Amino acid sequence: MAERGELMFGATSIEYSVIRSRRRRKTIEITLDPSQGVLVAVPAAVSTRDAKSIVRKHARWIVRRSNEAILRPRRKELVTGAAASYLGRRARLVVQEGPVEEVTVTFDHWRLRVTVPWGLDGDQRHEEIGQGLARWYERRAQARLEDRVRYWSRKLRLRPSRILTRSQRQRWGSCSADGTIRFNWRIVMAEPAVMDYLVVHELLHLTIRNHSAKYWATVKQAMPDYKQRQARLRECGPFLSF
């Protein structure tokens, strides 16, 4: 998930998203996206403070080439008709009020039906819908990831001690020394081929803890087209949100 930030350049506020990548060694890339705003791609080791310094260094160029929508992208409204991604496909939100104590979400023919307690409005309504959607996605992610880990565990003859889904700020997945694999639940928004790549990536860290040439050779042996799946994750990753 992208990390958000903001800074002032004179009287102009610049809102930006930091996208970290382990594959980047030194290069940075600033993209001015009409829908996502200012996107800053940096190596994984770059700190939040250093990322902000990068934006500050290029602030004049950003302001000169941007319009209001890019500098301050509007919050995505969680209302009927809005789109959300699920398994790489577009799902449509249908929001309604009902006699519920908290926001509930059901999935029906590529519609996410969101029921909101009576009387919620404004920022509270938006926040609680977001939390309700996050709970639904996390449950779906846990179930699907457990299924895919079982499948790939049999093929690779590797077994993690635990599988957890979390809202991780900067990682899609991680593998701990005790054999626990953690996944960012937002991966369930991506197509299944991308999810499988992430599962294989983390499972193989049970045997090789680093990203050495030997590790990537092992990944290629298990999944010959991993580079295409990896590239797809880099491409779609910044947009897996609501």
PDB file of C-alpha atoms in Angstrom:
ATOM      1  CA  MET A   1       0.000   0.000   0.000  1.00  0.00           C
ATOM      2  CA  ALA A   2       1.234   3.495  -0.836  1.00  0.00           C
ATOM      3  CA  GLU A   3       2.298   5.773   2.007  1.00  0.00           C
ATOM      4  CA  ARG A   4       0.693   9.212   1.968  1.00  0.00           C
ATOM      5  CA  GLY A   5       2.412  12.517   2.615  1.00  0.00           C
ATOM      6  CA  GLU A   6       1.965  16.255   2.216  1.00  0.00           C
ATOM      7  CA  LEU A   7       4.175  19.332   2.127  1.00  0.00           C
ATOM      8  CA  MET A   8       3.897  23.032   1.345  1.00  0.00           C
ATOM      9  CA  PHE A   9       5.706  24.752  -1.539  1.00  0.00           C
ATOM     10  CA  GLY A  10       5.109  28.422  -0.966  1.00  0.00           C
ATOM     11  CA  ALA A  11       1.331  28.744  -0.748  1.00  0.00           C
ATOM     12  CA  THR A  12       0.727  25.453  -2.584  1.00  0.00           C
ATOM     13  CA  SER A  13       0.013  22.174  -0.818  1.00  0.00           C
ATOM     14  CA  ILE A  14       1.363  19.042  -2.509  1.00  0.00           C
ATOM     15  CA  GLU A  15      -0.177  15.713  -1.515  1.00  0.00           C
ATOM     16  CA  TYR A  16       1.789  12.664  -2.654  1.00  0.00           C
ATOM     17  CA  SER A  17       1.980   8.872  -2.361  1.00  0.00           C
ATOM     18  CA  VAL A  18       5.254   6.993  -1.773  1.00  0.00           C
ATOM     19  CA  ILE A  19       5.549   3.611  -3.492  1.00  0.00           C
ATOM     20  CA  ARG A  20       8.516   1.536  -2.329  1.00  0.00           C
ATOM     21  CA  SER A  21      10.079  -1.279  -4.340  1.00  0.00           C
ATOM     22  CA  ARG A  22      12.792  -3.771  -3.390  1.00  0.00           C
ATOM     23  CA  ARG A  23      13.817  -3.977  -7.048  1.00  0.00           C
ATOM     24  CA  ARG A  24      14.841  -0.332  -7.148  1.00  0.00           C
ATOM     25  CA  ARG A  25      18.409   0.216  -6.063  1.00  0.00           C
ATOM     26  CA  LYS A  26      19.046   3.946  -6.479  1.00  0.00           C
ATOM     27  CA  THR A  27      16.611   5.434  -8.964  1.00  0.00           C
ATOM     28  CA  ILE A  28      13.468   7.406  -8.110  1.00  0.00           C
ATOM     29  CA  GLU A  29      10.531   8.198 -10.333  1.00  0.00           C
ATOM     30  CA  ILE A  30       7.888  10.890  -9.878  1.00  0.00           C
ATOM     31  CA  THR A  31       4.645  10.419 -11.811  1.00  0.00           C
ATOM     32  CA  LEU A  32       1.873  12.994 -12.092  1.00  0.00           C
ATOM     33  CA  ASP A  33      -1.230  10.849 -12.437  1.00  0.00           C
ATOM     34  CA  PRO A  34      -4.618  12.461 -13.229  1.00  0.00           C
ATOM     35  CA  SER A  35      -6.500  10.078 -10.921  1.00  0.00           C
ATOM     36  CA  GLN A  36      -3.900   9.138  -8.275  1.00  0.00           C
ATOM     37  CA  GLY A  37      -2.078  12.463  -7.907  1.00  0.00           C
ATOM     38  CA  VAL A  38       1.667  12.691  -7.282  1.00  0.00           C
ATOM     39  CA  LEU A  39       3.246   9.204  -7.135  1.00  0.00           C
ATOM     40  CA  VAL A  40       6.820   8.859  -5.885  1.00  0.00           C
ATOM     41  CA  ALA A  41       8.487   5.489  -6.615  1.00  0.00           C
ATOM     42  CA  VAL A  42      11.599   4.917  -4.479  1.00  0.00           C
ATOM     43  CA  PRO A  43      13.824   2.034  -3.288  1.00  0.00           C
ATOM     44  CA  ALA A  44      12.443   0.086  -0.331  1.00  0.00           C
ATOM     45  CA  ALA A  45      15.080   1.410   2.069  1.00  0.00           C
ATOM     46  CA  VAL A  46      14.170   5.078   1.564  1.00  0.00           C
ATOM     47  CA  SER A  47      12.722   6.518   4.777  1.00  0.00           C
ATOM     48  CA  THR A  48       9.596   8.631   5.064  1.00  0.00           C
ATOM     49  CA  ARG A  49      11.750  11.655   5.840  1.00  0.00           C
ATOM     50  CA  ASP A  50      13.986  11.109   2.806  1.00  0.00           C
ATOM     51  CA  ALA A  51      10.965  10.581   0.554  1.00  0.00           C
ATOM     52  CA  LYS A  52       9.601  13.931   1.670  1.00  0.00           C
ATOM     53  CA  SER A  53      12.970  15.542   0.926  1.00  0.00           C
ATOM     54  CA  ILE A  54      12.807  14.107  -2.600  1.00  0.00           C
ATOM     55  CA  VAL A  55       9.382  15.657  -3.134  1.00  0.00           C
ATOM     56  CA  ARG A  56      10.585  18.969  -1.701  1.00  0.00           C
ATOM     57  CA  LYS A  57      13.587  18.948  -4.057  1.00  0.00           C
ATOM     58  CA  HIS A  58      11.290  18.495  -7.067  1.00  0.00           C
ATOM     59  CA  ALA A  59       8.426  20.633  -5.742  1.00  0.00           C
ATOM     60  CA  ARG A  60       8.906  23.462  -8.250  1.00  0.00           C
ATOM     61  CA  TRP A  61       8.777  21.019 -11.161  1.00  0.00           C
ATOM     62  CA  ILE A  62       5.730  19.255  -9.679  1.00  0.00           C
ATOM     63  CA  VAL A  63       3.781  22.489  -9.176  1.00  0.00           C
ATOM     64  CA  ARG A  64       4.699  23.807 -12.633  1.00  0.00           C
ATOM     65  CA  ARG A  65       3.434  20.672 -14.366  1.00  0.00           C
ATOM     66  CA  SER A  66       0.402  19.853 -12.183  1.00  0.00           C
ATOM     67  CA  ASN A  67      -3.154  21.027 -11.911  1.00  0.00           C
ATOM     68  CA  GLU A  68      -5.379  21.179  -8.826  1.00  0.00           C
ATOM     69  CA  ALA A  69      -6.626  17.605  -9.266  1.00  0.00           C
ATOM     70  CA  ILE A  70      -3.082  16.205  -9.275  1.00  0.00           C
ATOM     71  CA  LEU A  71      -1.843  18.287  -6.340  1.00  0.00           C
ATOM     72  CA  ARG A  72      -4.858  17.453  -4.181  1.00  0.00           C
ATOM     73  CA  PRO A  73      -6.593  14.327  -5.492  1.00  0.00           C
ATOM     74  CA  ARG A  74     -10.146  14.033  -4.264  1.00  0.00           C
ATOM     75  CA  ARG A  75     -11.049  11.355  -1.761  1.00  0.00           C
ATOM     76  CA  LYS A  76     -12.787   8.479  -3.454  1.00  0.00           C
ATOM     77  CA  GLU A  77     -16.451   8.572  -2.508  1.00  0.00           C
ATOM     78  CA  LEU A  78     -17.813   5.283  -1.168  1.00  0.00           C
ATOM     79  CA  VAL A  79     -21.294   5.578  -2.636  1.00  0.00           C
ATOM     80  CA  THR A  80     -23.557   3.550  -4.895  1.00  0.00           C
ATOM     81  CA  GLY A  81     -21.948   3.224  -8.302  1.00  0.00           C
ATOM     82  CA  ALA A  82     -18.355   3.550  -7.092  1.00  0.00           C
ATOM     83  CA  ALA A  83     -15.972   0.842  -8.244  1.00  0.00           C
ATOM     84  CA  ALA A  84     -13.762  -1.437  -6.152  1.00  0.00           C
ATOM     85  CA  SER A  85     -11.412  -4.152  -7.353  1.00  0.00           C
ATOM     86  CA  TYR A  86     -11.801  -7.794  -6.341  1.00  0.00           C
ATOM     87  CA  LEU A  87      -9.771 -10.669  -7.816  1.00  0.00           C
ATOM     88  CA  GLY A  88      -8.648  -8.350 -10.593  1.00  0.00           C
ATOM     89  CA  ARG A  89     -12.177  -7.488 -11.670  1.00  0.00           C
ATOM     90  CA  ARG A  90     -14.349  -4.442 -11.170  1.00  0.00           C
ATOM     91  CA  ALA A  91     -17.018  -4.749  -8.489  1.00  0.00           C
ATOM     92  CA  ARG A  92     -19.726  -2.097  -8.064  1.00  0.00           C
ATOM     93  CA  LEU A  93     -20.708  -0.692  -4.679  1.00  0.00           C
ATOM     94  CA  VAL A  94     -24.386  -0.624  -3.742  1.00  0.00           C
ATOM     95  CA  VAL A  95     -24.818   1.352  -0.516  1.00  0.00           C
ATOM     96  CA  GLN A  96     -28.047   1.329   1.479  1.00  0.00           C
ATOM     97  CA  GLU A  97     -29.190   2.036   5.027  1.00  0.00           C
ATOM     98  CA  GLY A  98     -30.664  -0.637   7.243  1.00  0.00           C
ATOM     99  CA  PRO A  99     -31.269  -1.898  10.792  1.00  0.00           C
ATOM    100  CA  VAL A 100     -27.669  -2.931  11.485  1.00  0.00           C
ATOM    101  CA  GLU A 101     -25.323  -1.996  14.352  1.00  0.00           C
ATOM    102  CA  GLU A 102     -22.249  -1.781  12.123  1.00  0.00           C
ATOM    103  CA  VAL A 103     -21.572  -1.693   8.406  1.00  0.00           C
ATOM    104  CA  THR A 104     -22.096  -5.083   6.755  1.00  0.00           C
ATOM    105  CA  VAL A 105     -20.957  -6.154   3.290  1.00  0.00           C
ATOM    106  CA  THR A 106     -22.194  -8.970   1.073  1.00  0.00           C
ATOM    107  CA  PHE A 107     -20.992 -10.001  -2.381  1.00  0.00           C
ATOM    108  CA  ASP A 108     -23.568 -10.709  -5.082  1.00  0.00           C
ATOM    109  CA  HIS A 109     -22.931 -10.961  -8.841  1.00  0.00           C
ATOM    110  CA  TRP A 110     -19.933  -8.619  -8.733  1.00  0.00           C
ATOM    111  CA  ARG A 111     -21.740  -6.159  -6.550  1.00  0.00           C
ATOM    112  CA  LEU A 112     -20.565  -5.268  -3.058  1.00  0.00           C
ATOM    113  CA  ARG A 113     -23.780  -4.569  -1.176  1.00  0.00           C
ATOM    114  CA  VAL A 114     -22.973  -2.326   1.767  1.00  0.00           C
ATOM    115  CA  THR A 115     -25.577  -1.834   4.504  1.00  0.00           C
ATOM    116  CA  VAL A 116     -25.015   1.197   6.727  1.00  0.00           C
ATOM    117  CA  PRO A 117     -26.673   1.911  10.117  1.00  0.00           C
ATOM    118  CA  TRP A 118     -29.384   4.552  10.011  1.00  0.00           C
ATOM    119  CA  GLY A 119     -28.308   8.120  10.613  1.00  0.00           C
ATOM    120  CA  LEU A 120     -24.647   7.970   9.577  1.00  0.00           C
ATOM    121  CA  ASP A 121     -23.484  10.831   7.389  1.00  0.00           C
ATOM    122  CA  GLY A 122     -20.454  12.849   6.375  1.00  0.00           C
ATOM    123  CA  ASP A 123     -16.970  11.765   7.415  1.00  0.00           C
ATOM    124  CA  GLN A 124     -18.288   9.212   9.920  1.00  0.00           C
ATOM    125  CA  ARG A 125     -20.305   7.465   7.213  1.00  0.00           C
ATOM    126  CA  HIS A 126     -17.301   7.403   4.862  1.00  0.00           C
ATOM    127  CA  GLU A 127     -14.968   6.103   7.580  1.00  0.00           C
ATOM    128  CA  GLU A 128     -17.300   3.339   8.740  1.00  0.00           C
ATOM    129  CA  ILE A 129     -18.016   2.187   5.191  1.00  0.00           C
ATOM    130  CA  GLY A 130     -14.261   2.013   4.628  1.00  0.00           C
ATOM    131  CA  GLN A 131     -13.789  -0.007   7.809  1.00  0.00           C
ATOM    132  CA  GLY A 132     -16.630  -2.347   6.865  1.00  0.00           C
ATOM    133  CA  LEU A 133     -15.163  -2.942   3.416  1.00  0.00           C
ATOM    134  CA  ALA A 134     -11.730  -3.550   4.957  1.00  0.00           C
ATOM    135  CA  ARG A 135     -13.185  -6.202   7.297  1.00  0.00           C
ATOM    136  CA  TRP A 136     -14.900  -7.927   4.363  1.00  0.00           C
ATOM    137  CA  TYR A 137     -11.777  -7.880   2.192  1.00  0.00           C
ATOM    138  CA  GLU A 138      -9.609  -9.156   5.027  1.00  0.00           C
ATOM    139  CA  ARG A 139     -11.909 -12.131   5.655  1.00  0.00           C
ATOM    140  CA  ARG A 140     -11.954 -12.952   1.946  1.00  0.00           C
ATOM    141  CA  ALA A 141      -8.192 -12.571   1.722  1.00  0.00           C
ATOM    142  CA  GLN A 142      -7.600 -14.885   4.696  1.00  0.00           C
ATOM    143  CA  ALA A 143      -9.768 -17.629   3.200  1.00  0.00           C
ATOM    144  CA  ARG A 144      -8.323 -17.395  -0.314  1.00  0.00           C
ATOM    145  CA  LEU A 145      -4.732 -17.096   0.819  1.00  0.00           C
ATOM    146  CA  GLU A 146      -5.061 -20.117   3.103  1.00  0.00           C
ATOM    147  CA  ASP A 147      -6.386 -22.076   0.117  1.00  0.00           C
ATOM    148  CA  ARG A 148      -3.546 -20.968  -2.177  1.00  0.00           C
ATOM    149  CA  VAL A 149      -0.911 -21.579   0.504  1.00  0.00           C
ATOM    150  CA  ARG A 150      -2.235 -25.131   0.936  1.00  0.00           C
ATOM    151  CA  TYR A 151      -1.995 -25.689  -2.825  1.00  0.00           C
ATOM    152  CA  TRP A 152       1.540 -24.307  -3.184  1.00  0.00           C
ATOM    153  CA  SER A 153       2.718 -25.888   0.062  1.00  0.00           C
ATOM    154  CA  ARG A 154       1.971 -29.310  -1.407  1.00  0.00           C
ATOM    155  CA  LYS A 155       3.798 -28.476  -4.650  1.00  0.00           C
ATOM    156  CA  LEU A 156       6.825 -26.926  -2.956  1.00  0.00           C
ATOM    157  CA  ARG A 157       6.822 -29.217   0.094  1.00  0.00           C
ATOM    158  CA  LEU A 158       6.994 -26.238   2.389  1.00  0.00           C
ATOM    159  CA  ARG A 159       4.691 -25.513   5.300  1.00  0.00           C
ATOM    160  CA  PRO A 160       4.424 -22.212   7.213  1.00  0.00           C
ATOM    161  CA  SER A 161       3.635 -22.241  10.907  1.00  0.00           C
ATOM    162  CA  ARG A 162       0.898 -19.597  10.541  1.00  0.00           C
ATOM    163  CA  ILE A 163      -0.799 -17.538   7.840  1.00  0.00           C
ATOM    164  CA  LEU A 164      -1.961 -14.054   8.815  1.00  0.00           C
ATOM    165  CA  THR A 165      -3.524 -11.188   6.877  1.00  0.00           C
ATOM    166  CA  ARG A 166      -2.825  -7.644   7.976  1.00  0.00           C
ATOM    167  CA  SER A 167      -3.152  -4.055   6.804  1.00  0.00           C
ATOM    168  CA  GLN A 168       0.558  -3.569   6.239  1.00  0.00           C
ATOM    169  CA  ARG A 169       1.685  -0.088   5.272  1.00  0.00           C
ATOM    170  CA  GLN A 170       4.650  -0.877   3.069  1.00  0.00           C
ATOM    171  CA  ARG A 171       4.720  -4.589   2.303  1.00  0.00           C
ATOM    172  CA  TRP A 172       2.642  -7.056   0.361  1.00  0.00           C
ATOM    173  CA  GLY A 173       3.992  -9.926   2.396  1.00  0.00           C
ATOM    174  CA  SER A 174       6.629 -11.032   4.871  1.00  0.00           C
ATOM    175  CA  CYS A 175       8.030 -14.264   6.288  1.00  0.00           C
ATOM    176  CA  SER A 176       9.216 -14.384   9.904  1.00  0.00           C
ATOM    177  CA  ALA A 177      11.962 -16.566  11.328  1.00  0.00           C
ATOM    178  CA  ASP A 178       9.328 -18.609  13.203  1.00  0.00           C
ATOM    179  CA  GLY A 179       7.660 -19.571   9.917  1.00  0.00           C
ATOM    180  CA  THR A 180       4.766 -17.098  10.118  1.00  0.00           C
ATOM    181  CA  ILE A 181       3.777 -15.635   6.766  1.00  0.00           C
ATOM    182  CA  ARG A 182       1.924 -12.332   6.754  1.00  0.00           C
ATOM    183  CA  PHE A 183       0.056 -10.979   3.755  1.00  0.00           C
ATOM    184  CA  ASN A 184      -1.409  -7.571   3.018  1.00  0.00           C
ATOM    185  CA  TRP A 185      -5.135  -8.230   2.624  1.00  0.00           C
ATOM    186  CA  ARG A 186      -5.289  -5.842  -0.347  1.00  0.00           C
ATOM    187  CA  ILE A 187      -3.669  -8.530  -2.501  1.00  0.00           C
ATOM    188  CA  VAL A 188      -7.133 -10.090  -2.805  1.00  0.00           C
ATOM    189  CA  MET A 189      -8.007  -7.108  -5.006  1.00  0.00           C
ATOM    190  CA  ALA A 190      -5.489  -8.319  -7.595  1.00  0.00           C
ATOM    191  CA  GLU A 191      -5.974 -11.106 -10.106  1.00  0.00           C
ATOM    192  CA  PRO A 192      -5.362 -14.669  -8.858  1.00  0.00           C
ATOM    193  CA  ALA A 193      -2.109 -15.023 -10.815  1.00  0.00           C
ATOM    194  CA  VAL A 194      -0.631 -12.103  -8.887  1.00  0.00           C
ATOM    195  CA  MET A 195      -1.819 -13.533  -5.582  1.00  0.00           C
ATOM    196  CA  ASP A 196      -0.183 -16.863  -6.436  1.00  0.00           C
ATOM    197  CA  TYR A 197       3.097 -15.085  -7.169  1.00  0.00           C
ATOM    198  CA  LEU A 198       3.029 -13.482  -3.727  1.00  0.00           C
ATOM    199  CA  VAL A 199       2.279 -16.835  -2.076  1.00  0.00           C
ATOM    200  CA  VAL A 200       5.202 -18.526  -3.830  1.00  0.00           C
ATOM    201  CA  HIS A 201       7.475 -15.565  -3.069  1.00  0.00           C
ATOM    202  CA  GLU A 202       6.830 -15.791   0.664  1.00  0.00           C
ATOM    203  CA  LEU A 203       6.769 -19.587   0.906  1.00  0.00           C
ATOM    204  CA  LEU A 204      10.237 -19.814  -0.623  1.00  0.00           C
ATOM    205  CA  HIS A 205      11.537 -17.435   2.024  1.00  0.00           C
ATOM    206  CA  LEU A 206      11.014 -20.316   4.450  1.00  0.00           C
ATOM    207  CA  THR A 207      14.152 -21.842   2.934  1.00  0.00           C
ATOM    208  CA  ILE A 208      16.079 -18.805   1.664  1.00  0.00           C
ATOM    209  CA  ARG A 209      15.724 -15.666   3.773  1.00  0.00           C
ATOM    210  CA  ASN A 210      17.248 -13.188   1.342  1.00  0.00           C
ATOM    211  CA  HIS A 211      16.765 -12.035  -2.256  1.00  0.00           C
ATOM    212  CA  SER A 212      19.967 -13.529  -3.588  1.00  0.00           C
ATOM    213  CA  ALA A 213      20.460 -14.913  -7.097  1.00  0.00           C
ATOM    214  CA  LYS A 214      19.925 -18.375  -5.623  1.00  0.00           C
ATOM    215  CA  TYR A 215      16.566 -17.292  -4.206  1.00  0.00           C
ATOM    216  CA  TRP A 216      15.319 -15.899  -7.522  1.00  0.00           C
ATOM    217  CA  ALA A 217      16.507 -19.018  -9.328  1.00  0.00           C
ATOM    218  CA  THR A 218      14.366 -21.043  -6.911  1.00  0.00           C
ATOM    219  CA  VAL A 219      11.383 -18.791  -7.581  1.00  0.00           C
ATOM    220  CA  LYS A 220      11.850 -19.216 -11.337  1.00  0.00           C
ATOM    221  CA  GLN A 221      12.010 -22.989 -10.982  1.00  0.00           C
ATOM    222  CA  ALA A 222       8.708 -22.993  -9.081  1.00  0.00           C
ATOM    223  CA  MET A 223       7.028 -20.341 -11.255  1.00  0.00           C
ATOM    224  CA  PRO A 224       8.737 -19.814 -14.635  1.00  0.00           C
ATOM    225  CA  ASP A 225       6.668 -16.695 -15.470  1.00  0.00           C
ATOM    226  CA  TYR A 226       7.208 -15.031 -12.090  1.00  0.00           C
ATOM    227  CA  LYS A 227       8.725 -11.900 -13.659  1.00  0.00           C
ATOM    228  CA  GLN A 228       5.524 -11.148 -15.559  1.00  0.00           C
ATOM    229  CA  ARG A 229       3.447 -11.646 -12.410  1.00  0.00           C
ATOM    230  CA  GLN A 230       5.879  -9.550 -10.395  1.00  0.00           C
ATOM    231  CA  ALA A 231       5.688  -6.760 -12.973  1.00  0.00           C
ATOM    232  CA  ARG A 232       1.901  -6.895 -12.860  1.00  0.00           C
ATOM    233  CA  LEU A 233       1.964  -6.499  -9.071  1.00  0.00           C
ATOM    234  CA  ARG A 234       4.215  -3.447  -9.395  1.00  0.00           C
ATOM    235  CA  GLU A 235       1.880  -2.054 -12.028  1.00  0.00           C
ATOM    236  CA  CYS A 236      -1.431  -2.570 -10.252  1.00  0.00           C
ATOM    237  CA  GLY A 237      -0.239  -2.377  -6.638  1.00  0.00           C
ATOM    238  CA  PRO A 238      -0.640   1.399  -6.154  1.00  0.00           C
ATOM    239  CA  PHE A 239      -4.259   1.165  -7.276  1.00  0.00           C
ATOM    240  CA  LEU A 240      -5.363  -1.673  -4.981  1.00  0.00           C
ATOM    241  CA  SER A 241      -7.293   0.504  -2.569  1.00  0.00           C
ATOM    242  CA  PHE A 242     -10.676   2.122  -2.116  1.00  0.00           C
TER     243      PHE A 242
END
